[in-house]
Amino acid sequence: MTRLTEFRQASRAWLQANCPESQRLPIVKREQIWGGRRRIFPSADAQVWFERMRDKGWTAPEWPTAYGGGGLSAAEAGILTQEMTALGCRPPLYEIGVWMFGPALLEYGTETQRQEHLPPIVRGEIRWCQGYSEPSAGSDLVSLKTRAEDKGDHFLVNGTKIWTTQADKADWIFCLVRTDPYAPKQAGISFLLIDMATAGVSTTPIPLISGESEFCQTFFDDVRVPKGNLVGELHGGWNVAKALLRHERKLMSIMGTMVEKEEGNIIDLARQYVGLDAEEKLRNPLLRHQLAQHLMRAQCDSLTTERIQQQYKHGQPDNNLPLIMKYLSTTEQQSKDELMLAIMGNRGLSWDDATYTENERKLVRNWAYNKAHTIAGGTSEIQLNIIAKRALGLPS
Amino acid sequence: MNMVLNEEQVLLRDTMKAFLQEHADVSAMRTLRDTKDPIGYSLPLWQQLTELGVGAIVMPEAYGGLGFGFLGLGAVMQEMGRTLTATPLLSSVILGASAIELAGSARQRQALLPAIAAGKLTLTLAVDEASHHAPLATRLALRETPNGLRLNGTKVFVLDGHVADKFVVVARSAGDAGDSHGLTLVLVEATSPGVTISRTTMIDGRNSAELHFENTPVNIDDLVGAQHSAWPIIEKVIDRGTICLAAEMLGGAHELFARTLAYLKEREQFDVKIGSFQALQHRCALLYCQLEQCQTAVQSALGSLDSEASDIALQASIAKALVNDCYQLVSNEAIQLHGGMGITDELDIGLFLKRARVCLQLLGDTSYHLDRYATRLNF
Ligand SMILES: Cc1cc2nc3c(=O)[nH]c(=O)nc-3n(C[C@H](O)[C@H](O)[C@H](O)COP(=O)(O)OP(=O)(O)OC[C@H]3O[C@@H](n4cnc5c(N)ncnc54)[C@H](O)[C@@H]3O)c2cc1C
C-alpha cells in the first residue's frame, strides 16, 4: 500500500469518526463557521467539528505544523478534500485568512509576522478581510489612492476602501496602500496589515441586490500603523498583491463547493416544476435542451479541474489551463441560476414571501447573490484580458 | 477517468504529427478535391498509414492490435483533423471493424479484422436513411422469404460507401421504425446482387454514398450477432465512432484557431496588429475556453472507452454536442477574423469550414445528442 493510500484510509476513518452527522448535511449559509474575536458558533456540533479539525491543523491543511497547520503535501490535501467531499463534510472554517492571506504571508512574510498571524487564523481566533478595491480603483487596482505616510516609527494611513467583504465582522485587514505617490503606479504600492480595532478605522455596510450586505466601505482617518506591519518590501506591495490574487482566483473557481445549494438536483426540480409528457420528457423542449446543455458543460468544468490535476501528476502541466477556470465556473454558475429561475417560473420570484417554499426562496437568493462571482476577484472581462495576453500571446 | 496520454501515446501522436505534416498536409486534401479523385482518399497514403499501424491502434491484440487504446487513437484522429487527412480510418477501422469486433462470430473476426487493420479490406457502417442521423428510425428491411433472407431499402450518407468492399448494414428485422427491438446487423458484399451504389460528393471533398438494396440475398452466416437484438451493439459502435469523430473535429478546430491567432499577430490595420483590439482578444479568449472545455470532454470520453466505463453513451453525447458547437463557432469566427482573405479559396480556412459542417451532421447533430442525453437521464 502506498503512503497516499494509507493516508486516504486513515483520513477517511478519522473523518467518519469525528465529523458529527449534522456537519455532513448540505451547507446552510447561517450555519457556516466563521472565526474571529467575536465568533459565535452556529451550533454545538459546529463547534465540536471546528475544534477537532483545528486540533489536527486541518483548518489549514497545507500550512506547516509550526504555524498550527496540518503540514500536508498538496497531494495529501487533495485527498483530504476528496474524502471530505465524499462524506459531505462541511468546511470547518470559512476564512479569508486561510484561503488568501495566509498563503501570501507564507511566501512574503517575515518569520515574526508568520508566527504572529498564522496560528490565530488556523485557530479561528482572528478574522481577516481584504482591503484592495477603492471607489475609483476597481479593475484598475494599481490606481489606488489610500495613502500611508512614513512617520518614522509608524505609518499614518488615510483613505477609503470599498467592497470590503465582511469588514464589519473582521478583526484585521490586509491593505494595499500608496507609500510613494511620485513613483510609477505599480512601484509606489505597499502591503500593510491593520488591526480593525485601531482608532480611526470605521466601516459602513452596503446593501446588495441579494438583500444582504456582505460588503462595507471602510474608512481610514489618521490611522497609526506600526512599521512592523509592512509585508514585503516598502513600495514592493504589488508583488504580494498579485500572489494573493492568484489564491483568490483559485478560490473563486471552487466557490461552488462552499456555498449553500438548493435541495434536490436540478433535474428533479425541472421534473417537478415543468412536468413530464407521456414519453417522460420535460414538457418544455427548449428548457429540456438548455438543461442538457448546462449539465454537459458543468460536468466538463469539473472534469477540467481534474484534467489539470492529472497533467501535474503526469508531469505534463499546461500552465495556461488554470487561467480559464474562474471565467468558466462563474459564468456556468450564473447560467445555471438563470435556468433555475426559468424552470421555477413564477415560483422563482421571491426570497421573503412566506407563500414560497424555503427552497424556492433560497434559489432566488442564490441567483441574485451569484451575480457577484463574475465581478469579484477580477471581473470576467479582466479574466479574458489575462487569457488573451498570457495564454494566447496577443499583443497589447 | 484518465484524460492524459502516457509516454507511448505521446510518442505515437508525435510520430503521426510529423508523418502527416510531411506526407499529407492540407494541400493533399486540396489536390484530392481539385482532381475529383475517384476514391476520395489516397490509397498509397492509407497503405503507408496502415504500415505504421494506424489500423491496429485499438484492435484486440489477438488480431494484430497494438494496444495504444482509444486515448492513443483519439490523439491520431486529432492530428488528422489538423491536416484534414482523408482516410477510411473512421468508416472502416472504427465503425466497421468495431461492429465485427463487438458482435461478430469468431470466423468473421478472424477473416476480417486483421485484413481491415492492414488496410487490405475496407468495411463501412450503413446506418442513416434520411436527412438526419436517427439509427432507431431504421426502416431498411431484412425479411425472411421462401428463398431465404432478403434486404430491401436505402441507406444514405454511408462514409466511403462507394469504395468499401463490404457494408455492415443496420437493418430492421422486426418491429417498427423507432423501436429498439428488431434491429439486426448484416454484412453485405458491395458486389452482392441487388445492390446499387451511387457516390455522393459533398462540400468537404470527401465521399459518401447512397446504397439501394433490392432483394439482396443475405446468408445466415453474414448476420453480425443475433437477429433483432443488435441495438446495444449499434449504440456501442456508434459511440466509438462519435467519440473518435469528435477528436478529429477538435483537432480541426484547434488548427483553425491557431491559424487565426497567427493572423491576428501578423495583420496590421490602423497602424497596429489587429490582435491588439480588445474586441478580438475577448472573442479569441472565449474560443480558447470552449476549445479547452471540449478537449476535456473528448479526453474524458476517450478515457471512458479505454476503461469501459458505464457512462460511455453520455460521454459520447457530451463530447459530440460540445464539439459540434465549438467547431461551428471556431470556423465562423476564423472566417470573420481573417476578413476578406477568410472567404477566399486560396486560404485553407474554407476547407475546415466545410469539413466542420459535414462532421456536424455525421453521427448526430447537437440537438440529436442533447435529446439523447436528456432521454438517458430521464428528463
Ligand atoms: C462579492 C464581491 C466581493 C468582493 N470583495 C472584495 C474585498 O473583500 N476586498 C476588495 O478589495 N474588493 C472586493 N471586491 C471588489 C472587486 O474586486 C471589484 O468589484 C472588481 O475588481 C471590479 O472593480 P469595480 O467594481 O470597480 O468595477 P470596474 O472596474 O469599474 O468595472 C466595470 C466594468 O468595466 C469592465 N472593465 C474594467 N476594466 C476593463 C478592461 N481593462 N477591459 C475590459 N473591461 C473592463 C469590467 O469588467 C466591468 O464590467 C468584491 C467584489 C464582489 C462582487
Coordinates of N, CA and C in Angstrom, one line a residue, chain A residues 81-277:
Chain A
T81 N -9.5 16.7 0.7 CA -10.7 17.4 0.1 C -11.6 16.3 -0.5
Q82 N -11.0 15.4 -1.2 CA -11.9 14.4 -1.9 C -12.7 13.6 -0.8
E83 N -12.0 13.2 0.2 CA -12.7 12.4 1.3 C -13.7 13.2 2.0
M84 N -13.4 14.5 2.2 CA -14.5 15.4 2.8 C -15.7 15.5 1.9
T85 N -15.4 15.7 0.6 CA -16.5 15.8 -0.3 C -17.3 14.5 -0.4
A86 N -16.6 13.4 -0.4 CA -17.3 12.1 -0.5 C -18.2 11.9 0.7
L87 N -17.8 12.3 1.9 CA -18.6 12.2 3.1 C -19.6 13.3 3.3
G88 N -19.4 14.4 2.5 CA -20.3 15.5 2.6 C -20.0 16.4 3.8
C89 N -18.7 16.3 4.3 CA -18.3 17.2 5.4 C -18.3 18.7 5.0
R90 N -18.9 19.5 5.9 CA -18.9 20.9 5.6 C -17.5 21.5 5.9
P91 N -17.1 22.6 5.3 CA -15.9 23.2 5.6 C -15.8 23.6 7.1
P92 N -14.8 23.3 7.8 CA -14.7 23.5 9.2 C -14.5 25.0 9.6
L93 N -14.1 25.8 8.6 CA -13.8 27.2 8.8 C -13.9 28.0 7.5
Y94 N -14.7 29.0 7.5 CA -14.7 30.0 6.4 C -13.8 31.1 6.8
E95 N -12.7 31.3 6.0 CA -11.8 32.4 6.5 C -10.9 32.8 5.4
I96 N -11.0 34.1 5.1 CA -10.2 34.7 4.0 C -8.7 34.6 4.4
G97 N -8.4 34.6 5.7 CA -7.0 34.4 6.1 C -6.5 33.0 5.7
V98 N -7.3 32.0 5.7 CA -6.9 30.7 5.3 C -6.7 30.6 3.8
W99 N -7.7 31.2 3.1 CA -7.8 31.0 1.6 C -6.8 31.9 0.9
M100 N -6.6 33.1 1.4 CA -5.8 34.0 0.5 C -4.6 34.6 1.3
F101 N -4.9 35.2 2.5 CA -3.9 36.0 3.1 C -2.7 35.1 3.6
G102 N -3.1 34.0 4.3 CA -2.1 33.1 4.8 C -1.1 32.6 3.7
P103 N -1.6 32.0 2.6 CA -0.6 31.6 1.6 C 0.3 32.7 1.1
A104 N -0.2 33.9 1.0 CA 0.7 35.0 0.6 C 1.7 35.4 1.7
L105 N 1.2 35.3 3.0 CA 2.2 35.6 4.1 C 3.3 34.5 4.2
L106 N 2.9 33.3 3.9 CA 3.9 32.2 3.9 C 5.0 32.5 2.9
E107 N 4.6 33.1 1.8 CA 5.5 33.4 0.7 C 6.3 34.7 1.0
Y108 N 5.7 35.8 1.5 CA 6.3 37.1 1.6 C 6.6 37.6 3.0
G109 N 5.9 37.0 4.0 CA 6.0 37.5 5.4 C 7.4 37.2 6.0
T110 N 7.7 37.9 7.1 CA 8.9 37.6 7.8 C 8.5 36.5 8.8
E111 N 9.5 35.9 9.4 CA 9.2 34.8 10.4 C 8.4 35.3 11.5
T112 N 8.7 36.5 12.0 CA 8.0 37.1 13.1 C 6.5 37.3 12.7
Q113 N 6.3 37.8 11.5 CA 4.9 38.0 11.0 C 4.1 36.7 10.9
R114 N 4.8 35.7 10.4 CA 4.1 34.4 10.3 C 3.7 33.9 11.7
Q115 N 4.7 34.0 12.6 CA 4.4 33.5 14.0 C 3.3 34.2 14.6
E116 N 3.2 35.5 14.3 CA 2.2 36.4 14.9 C 0.8 36.1 14.3
H117 N 0.7 36.0 13.0 CA -0.6 36.0 12.3 C -1.1 34.6 11.9
L118 N -0.3 33.7 11.6 CA -0.8 32.4 11.1 C -1.5 31.5 12.1
P119 N -0.9 31.3 13.3 CA -1.6 30.4 14.3 C -3.0 30.9 14.6
P120 N -3.2 32.2 14.9 CA -4.6 32.7 15.2 C -5.6 32.4 14.1
I121 N -5.1 32.4 12.8 CA -6.0 32.1 11.7 C -6.5 30.7 11.8
V122 N -5.5 29.8 11.9 CA -5.8 28.3 12.0 C -6.8 28.1 13.1
R123 N -6.6 28.8 14.2 CA -7.4 28.5 15.4 C -8.7 29.3 15.4
G124 N -9.0 30.0 14.2 CA -10.2 30.7 14.1 C -10.4 31.8 15.1
E125 N -9.3 32.4 15.6 CA -9.4 33.4 16.6 C -9.4 34.8 16.0
I126 N -8.8 34.9 14.8 CA -8.8 36.2 14.1 C -9.4 36.1 12.7
R127 N -10.2 37.0 12.4 CA -10.9 37.0 11.1 C -10.3 38.2 10.2
W128 N -10.0 37.8 9.0 CA -9.4 38.8 8.1 C -10.3 39.3 7.0
C129 N -10.0 40.5 6.6 CA -10.7 41.0 5.4 C -9.7 41.6 4.4
Q130 N -10.2 41.9 3.2 CA -9.3 42.3 2.1 C -9.5 43.7 1.7
G131 N -8.5 44.6 1.9 CA -8.7 46.0 1.5 C -7.9 46.3 0.2
Y132 N -8.4 45.9 -0.9 CA -7.8 46.2 -2.2 C -8.6 47.4 -2.9
S133 N -9.9 47.0 -3.2 CA -10.6 48.0 -4.1 C -10.9 49.3 -3.4
E134 N -11.0 50.3 -4.3 CA -11.4 51.6 -3.8 C -12.4 52.2 -4.8
P135 N -13.1 53.3 -4.3 CA -14.2 53.8 -5.2 C -13.7 54.1 -6.6
S136 N -12.5 54.5 -6.7 CA -12.0 54.8 -8.1 C -10.9 53.9 -8.6
A137 N -10.7 52.8 -7.9 CA -9.8 51.8 -8.3 C -10.3 50.4 -8.1
G138 N -11.0 49.9 -9.2 CA -11.6 48.5 -9.1 C -10.7 47.6 -10.0
S139 N -11.1 47.4 -11.2 CA -10.3 46.6 -12.1 C -8.9 47.2 -12.3
D140 N -8.9 48.5 -12.3 CA -7.7 49.3 -12.4 C -7.1 49.5 -11.0
L141 N -6.8 48.4 -10.4 CA -6.4 48.4 -9.0 C -5.2 49.2 -8.7
V142 N -4.2 49.3 -9.6 CA -3.0 50.0 -9.4 C -3.2 51.5 -9.2
S143 N -4.4 52.0 -9.6 CA -4.6 53.4 -9.4 C -5.1 53.8 -8.0
L144 N -4.9 52.8 -7.0 CA -5.4 53.1 -5.7 C -4.7 54.3 -5.0
K145 N -5.5 54.9 -4.1 CA -5.1 56.2 -3.6 C -4.8 56.2 -2.1
T146 N -5.4 55.2 -1.4 CA -5.3 55.2 0.1 C -3.8 55.4 0.4
R147 N -3.5 56.4 1.3 CA -2.2 56.9 1.4 C -1.6 56.4 2.8
A148 N -0.4 55.9 2.7 CA 0.3 55.6 4.0 C 1.6 56.4 4.0
E149 N 1.6 57.3 5.0 CA 2.8 58.2 5.1 C 3.8 57.7 6.1
D150 N 5.0 57.7 5.8 CA 6.1 57.2 6.7 C 6.3 58.3 7.8
K151 N 6.0 58.0 9.0 CA 6.1 59.0 10.1 C 7.3 58.5 11.0
G152 N 8.3 57.9 10.5 CA 9.4 57.4 11.4 C 9.1 56.1 12.0
D153 N 8.4 56.1 13.1 CA 8.2 54.8 13.8 C 6.8 54.2 13.4
H154 N 6.0 54.9 12.6 CA 4.7 54.3 12.2 C 4.3 54.9 10.8
F155 N 3.3 54.2 10.2 CA 2.7 54.8 9.0 C 1.4 55.5 9.4
L156 N 1.1 56.6 8.8 CA -0.2 57.2 9.0 C -1.0 57.0 7.8
V157 N -2.2 56.3 8.0 CA -3.0 55.9 6.9 C -4.3 56.7 6.8
N158 N -4.5 57.2 5.5 CA -5.7 58.0 5.2 C -6.3 57.5 3.9
G159 N -7.6 57.3 3.9 CA -8.3 57.0 2.6 C -9.4 56.1 2.8
T160 N -9.9 55.5 1.7 CA -11.1 54.6 1.9 C -11.0 53.4 1.0
K161 N -11.5 52.3 1.4 CA -11.6 51.0 0.7 C -13.1 50.7 0.5
I162 N -13.4 50.0 -0.6 CA -14.8 49.7 -0.8 C -14.9 48.2 -1.2
W163 N -16.2 47.7 -1.1 CA -16.5 46.3 -1.4 C -15.7 45.4 -0.4
T164 N -15.3 45.9 0.8 CA -14.6 45.1 1.7 C -15.5 44.0 2.3
T165 N -15.4 42.8 1.8 CA -16.3 41.7 2.3 C -16.2 41.5 3.8
Q166 N -17.3 41.6 4.5 CA -17.3 41.3 6.0 C -16.4 42.2 6.8
A167 N -16.1 43.4 6.3 CA -15.3 44.3 7.1 C -15.8 44.6 8.5
D168 N -17.2 44.6 8.6 CA -17.8 45.0 9.9 C -17.6 43.8 10.9
K169 N -17.2 42.6 10.4 CA -17.1 41.5 11.3 C -15.6 41.1 11.5
A170 N -14.7 41.7 10.7 CA -13.4 41.3 10.7 C -12.5 41.9 11.8
D171 N -11.4 41.3 12.1 CA -10.6 41.8 13.2 C -9.4 42.6 12.6
W172 N -8.9 42.0 11.5 CA -7.7 42.6 10.8 C -8.0 42.8 9.3
I173 N -7.3 43.7 8.7 CA -7.5 43.9 7.3 C -6.1 44.0 6.6
F174 N -5.9 43.3 5.5 CA -4.7 43.5 4.7 C -5.0 44.5 3.6
C175 N -4.1 45.5 3.5 CA -4.5 46.6 2.7 C -3.3 46.9 1.6
L176 N -3.8 47.3 0.5 CA -2.8 47.9 -0.4 C -2.9 49.4 -0.2
V177 N -1.7 50.0 0.0 CA -1.7 51.4 0.3 C -0.6 52.1 -0.6
R178 N -0.8 53.4 -0.8 CA 0.2 54.1 -1.6 C 1.3 54.7 -0.7
T179 N 2.5 54.2 -0.8 CA 3.6 54.8 0.0 C 4.4 55.8 -0.7
D180 N 4.4 55.6 -2.1 CA 5.2 56.6 -2.8 C 4.3 57.2 -3.9
P181 N 3.7 58.4 -3.7 CA 2.8 58.9 -4.7 C 3.5 59.4 -6.0
Y182 N 4.8 59.5 -6.0 CA 5.5 60.0 -7.2 C 6.0 58.9 -8.1
A183 N 6.2 57.8 -7.6 CA 6.7 56.7 -8.4 C 5.7 56.2 -9.4
P184 N 6.1 55.5 -10.5 CA 5.0 54.9 -11.4 C 4.1 54.1 -10.6
K185 N 2.8 54.1 -11.0 CA 1.7 53.5 -10.2 C 2.1 52.2 -9.4
Q186 N 2.5 51.2 -10.2 CA 2.8 49.9 -9.6 C 3.9 50.0 -8.5
A187 N 4.8 50.9 -8.7 CA 6.1 50.9 -7.9 C 5.9 51.7 -6.6
G188 N 4.7 52.2 -6.4 CA 4.5 53.0 -5.2 C 3.6 52.4 -4.2
I189 N 3.3 51.1 -4.3 CA 2.3 50.5 -3.5 C 2.9 49.6 -2.5
S190 N 2.4 49.6 -1.2 CA 2.9 48.7 -0.2 C 1.7 47.9 0.4
F191 N 2.1 46.7 1.0 CA 1.1 45.8 1.5 C 1.2 45.9 3.1
L192 N 0.1 46.4 3.7 CA 0.1 46.7 5.1 C -1.0 46.0 5.8
L193 N -0.7 45.6 7.1 CA -1.7 44.9 7.9 C -2.2 45.8 8.9
I194 N -3.5 45.9 9.1 CA -4.1 46.9 10.0 C -5.1 46.2 10.9
D195 N -4.9 46.4 12.2 CA -5.9 45.9 13.2 C -7.1 46.8 13.1
M196 N -8.3 46.2 12.8 CA -9.5 47.0 12.7 C -9.9 47.7 13.9
A197 N -9.3 47.3 15.1 CA -9.7 48.0 16.3 C -8.9 49.3 16.5
T198 N -8.0 49.6 15.6 CA -7.2 50.8 15.8 C -8.1 52.0 15.6
A199 N -7.7 53.0 16.4 CA -8.5 54.3 16.3 C -8.4 54.8 14.9
G200 N -9.6 55.3 14.4 CA -9.6 55.9 13.0 C -10.1 55.0 12.0
V201 N -10.3 53.7 12.3 CA -10.8 52.7 11.3 C -12.3 52.6 11.5
S202 N -13.1 52.8 10.4 CA -14.6 52.6 10.6 C -15.2 51.9 9.3
T203 N -16.3 51.3 9.5 CA -16.9 50.6 8.4 C -18.4 50.9 8.2
T204 N -18.9 51.0 7.0 CA -20.3 51.2 6.7 C -20.8 50.1 5.8
P205 N -21.8 49.2 6.2 CA -22.2 48.2 5.3 C -23.0 48.7 4.1
I206 N -22.9 48.0 3.0 CA -23.5 48.4 1.8 C -24.6 47.3 1.4
P207 N -25.9 47.7 1.4 CA -26.9 46.7 1.0 C -26.8 46.3 -0.5
L208 N -27.0 45.0 -0.7 CA -26.8 44.4 -2.0 C -28.1 44.0 -2.7
I209 N -28.1 43.6 -4.0 CA -29.3 43.2 -4.7 C -29.8 41.8 -4.1
S210 N -28.9 41.1 -3.4 CA -29.4 39.8 -2.8 C -30.0 40.0 -1.5
G211 N -30.3 41.3 -1.1 CA -31.0 41.5 0.2 C -30.0 41.5 1.4
E212 N -28.7 41.2 1.1 CA -27.8 41.1 2.2 C -26.9 42.3 2.1
S213 N -26.0 42.4 3.1 CA -25.0 43.4 3.0 C -23.7 42.9 3.5
E214 N -23.1 42.2 2.6 CA -21.8 41.5 3.0 C -20.6 42.4 2.9
F215 N -20.7 43.5 2.1 CA -19.6 44.3 2.0 C -19.8 45.6 2.7
C216 N -18.6 46.3 2.9 CA -18.7 47.6 3.6 C -17.8 48.5 2.7
Q217 N -18.0 49.8 3.0 CA -17.0 50.7 2.7 C -16.2 50.9 4.0
T218 N -14.9 50.9 3.9 CA -14.0 51.0 5.1 C -13.2 52.3 5.0
F219 N -13.3 53.0 6.1 CA -12.6 54.4 6.1 C -11.4 54.4 7.1
F220 N -10.4 55.1 6.6 CA -9.2 55.2 7.5 C -8.9 56.7 7.7
D221 N -9.0 57.2 8.9 CA -8.8 58.6 9.2 C -7.6 58.7 10.2
D222 N -6.5 59.1 9.7 CA -5.3 59.2 10.6 C -5.1 58.0 11.4
V223 N -5.0 56.9 10.8 CA -4.8 55.6 11.5 C -3.3 55.3 11.6
R224 N -2.8 55.1 12.8 CA -1.4 54.9 13.1 C -1.1 53.4 13.0
V225 N -0.3 53.0 12.1 CA 0.0 51.5 11.9 C 1.5 51.3 12.2
P226 N 1.9 50.3 13.0 CA 3.3 50.1 13.3 C 4.0 49.7 12.1
K227 N 5.3 50.0 12.0 CA 6.2 49.7 10.9 C 6.3 48.2 10.6
G228 N 6.2 47.5 11.7 CA 6.4 46.0 11.6 C 5.2 45.3 10.8
N229 N 4.2 46.1 10.5 CA 3.0 45.5 9.8 C 3.2 45.6 8.3
L230 N 4.3 46.0 7.9 CA 4.5 46.0 6.4 C 5.0 44.6 6.0
V231 N 4.3 44.1 4.9 CA 4.7 42.8 4.4 C 5.4 43.0 3.1
G232 N 6.5 42.3 2.9 CA 7.3 42.5 1.7 C 8.1 43.8 1.8
E233 N 8.6 44.2 0.7 CA 9.4 45.4 0.6 C 8.6 46.7 0.7
L234 N 9.1 47.8 1.2 CA 8.4 49.1 1.1 C 8.3 49.4 -0.4
H235 N 7.2 49.8 -0.9 CA 6.9 50.1 -2.3 C 6.8 48.8 -3.1
G236 N 7.0 47.6 -2.5 CA 7.1 46.4 -3.3 C 5.8 45.6 -3.1
G237 N 4.7 46.2 -2.6 CA 3.5 45.5 -2.3 C 2.8 44.9 -3.5
W238 N 3.0 45.4 -4.7 CA 2.3 44.9 -5.8 C 2.6 43.4 -6.1
N239 N 3.8 43.0 -5.8 CA 4.1 41.5 -5.9 C 3.3 40.7 -5.0
V240 N 3.2 41.2 -3.7 CA 2.5 40.4 -2.7 C 1.0 40.4 -3.2
A241 N 0.5 41.5 -3.7 CA -0.9 41.6 -4.1 C -1.2 40.6 -5.2
K242 N -0.3 40.5 -6.1 CA -0.5 39.6 -7.3 C -0.5 38.1 -6.8
A243 N 0.4 37.8 -5.9 CA 0.5 36.4 -5.4 C -0.9 36.1 -4.7
L244 N -1.3 37.1 -3.9 CA -2.6 36.8 -3.2 C -3.8 36.7 -4.2
L245 N -3.8 37.5 -5.2 CA -4.9 37.4 -6.2 C -4.9 36.0 -6.9
R246 N -3.8 35.4 -7.1 CA -3.8 34.1 -7.6 C -4.5 33.1 -6.7
H247 N -4.3 33.2 -5.4 CA -5.0 32.4 -4.5 C -6.5 32.7 -4.5
E248 N -6.8 34.0 -4.7 CA -8.2 34.4 -4.7 C -9.0 33.8 -5.9
R249 N -8.3 33.8 -7.0 CA -9.0 33.3 -8.2 C -9.2 31.7 -8.1
K250 N -8.2 31.1 -7.5 CA -8.3 29.7 -7.3 C -9.5 29.4 -6.4
L251 N -9.6 30.2 -5.4 CA -10.8 30.1 -4.5 C -12.1 30.3 -5.3
M252 N -12.1 31.3 -6.1 CA -13.4 31.7 -6.8 C -13.8 30.5 -7.7
S253 N -12.8 29.8 -8.2 CA -13.2 28.7 -9.2 C -13.7 27.5 -8.4
I254 N -13.5 27.4 -7.1 CA -14.1 26.3 -6.4 C -15.2 26.7 -5.4
M255 N -15.5 28.0 -5.5 CA -16.6 28.6 -4.7 C -17.8 27.8 -4.6
G256 N -18.2 27.2 -5.8 CA -19.4 26.5 -5.9 C -19.5 25.3 -4.9
T257 N -18.4 24.8 -4.4 CA -18.4 23.7 -3.5 C -18.6 24.2 -2.0
M258 N -18.5 25.5 -1.8 CA -18.6 26.0 -0.4 C -19.8 26.8 -0.1
V259 N -20.7 27.0 -1.1 CA -21.9 27.8 -0.8 C -23.1 26.9 -0.7
E260 N -24.1 27.5 -0.1 CA -25.4 26.9 0.1 C -26.0 26.4 -1.3
K261 N -26.5 25.2 -1.3 CA -27.1 24.8 -2.6 C -28.5 24.5 -2.4
E262 N -29.2 24.4 -3.5 CA -30.6 24.1 -3.4 C -30.8 22.6 -3.0
E263 N -32.0 22.3 -2.5 CA -32.2 20.9 -2.2 C -32.7 20.2 -3.4
G264 N -32.3 19.0 -3.6 CA -32.8 18.2 -4.8 C -32.0 18.7 -6.0
N265 N -31.7 17.7 -6.9 CA -30.9 18.2 -8.0 C -31.7 18.9 -9.1
I266 N -31.1 19.5 -10.0 CA -31.8 20.4 -10.9 C -32.7 19.6 -11.8
I267 N -32.4 18.3 -12.1 CA -33.2 17.5 -12.9 C -34.6 17.2 -12.2
D268 N -34.5 16.9 -10.9 CA -35.7 16.6 -10.2 C -36.6 17.9 -10.1
L269 N -35.9 19.0 -9.9 CA -36.7 20.3 -9.8 C -37.4 20.6 -11.1
A270 N -36.6 20.3 -12.2 CA -37.2 20.5 -13.5 C -38.4 19.6 -13.7
R271 N -38.3 18.3 -13.4 CA -39.4 17.4 -13.5 C -40.6 17.9 -12.7
Q272 N -40.3 18.4 -11.5 CA -41.4 18.9 -10.6 C -42.1 20.1 -11.2
Y273 N -41.3 21.1 -11.6 CA -42.0 22.4 -12.0 C -42.5 22.4 -13.4
V274 N -41.7 21.8 -14.3 CA -42.1 21.8 -15.7 C -43.0 20.7 -16.1
G275 N -42.9 19.6 -15.4 CA -43.7 18.4 -15.7 C -43.2 17.6 -16.8
L276 N -43.7 16.3 -16.9 CA -43.3 15.4 -17.9 C -44.4 15.1 -18.9
D277 N -44.1 14.8 -20.1 CA -45.2 14.4 -21.1 C -45.3 12.9 -21.1

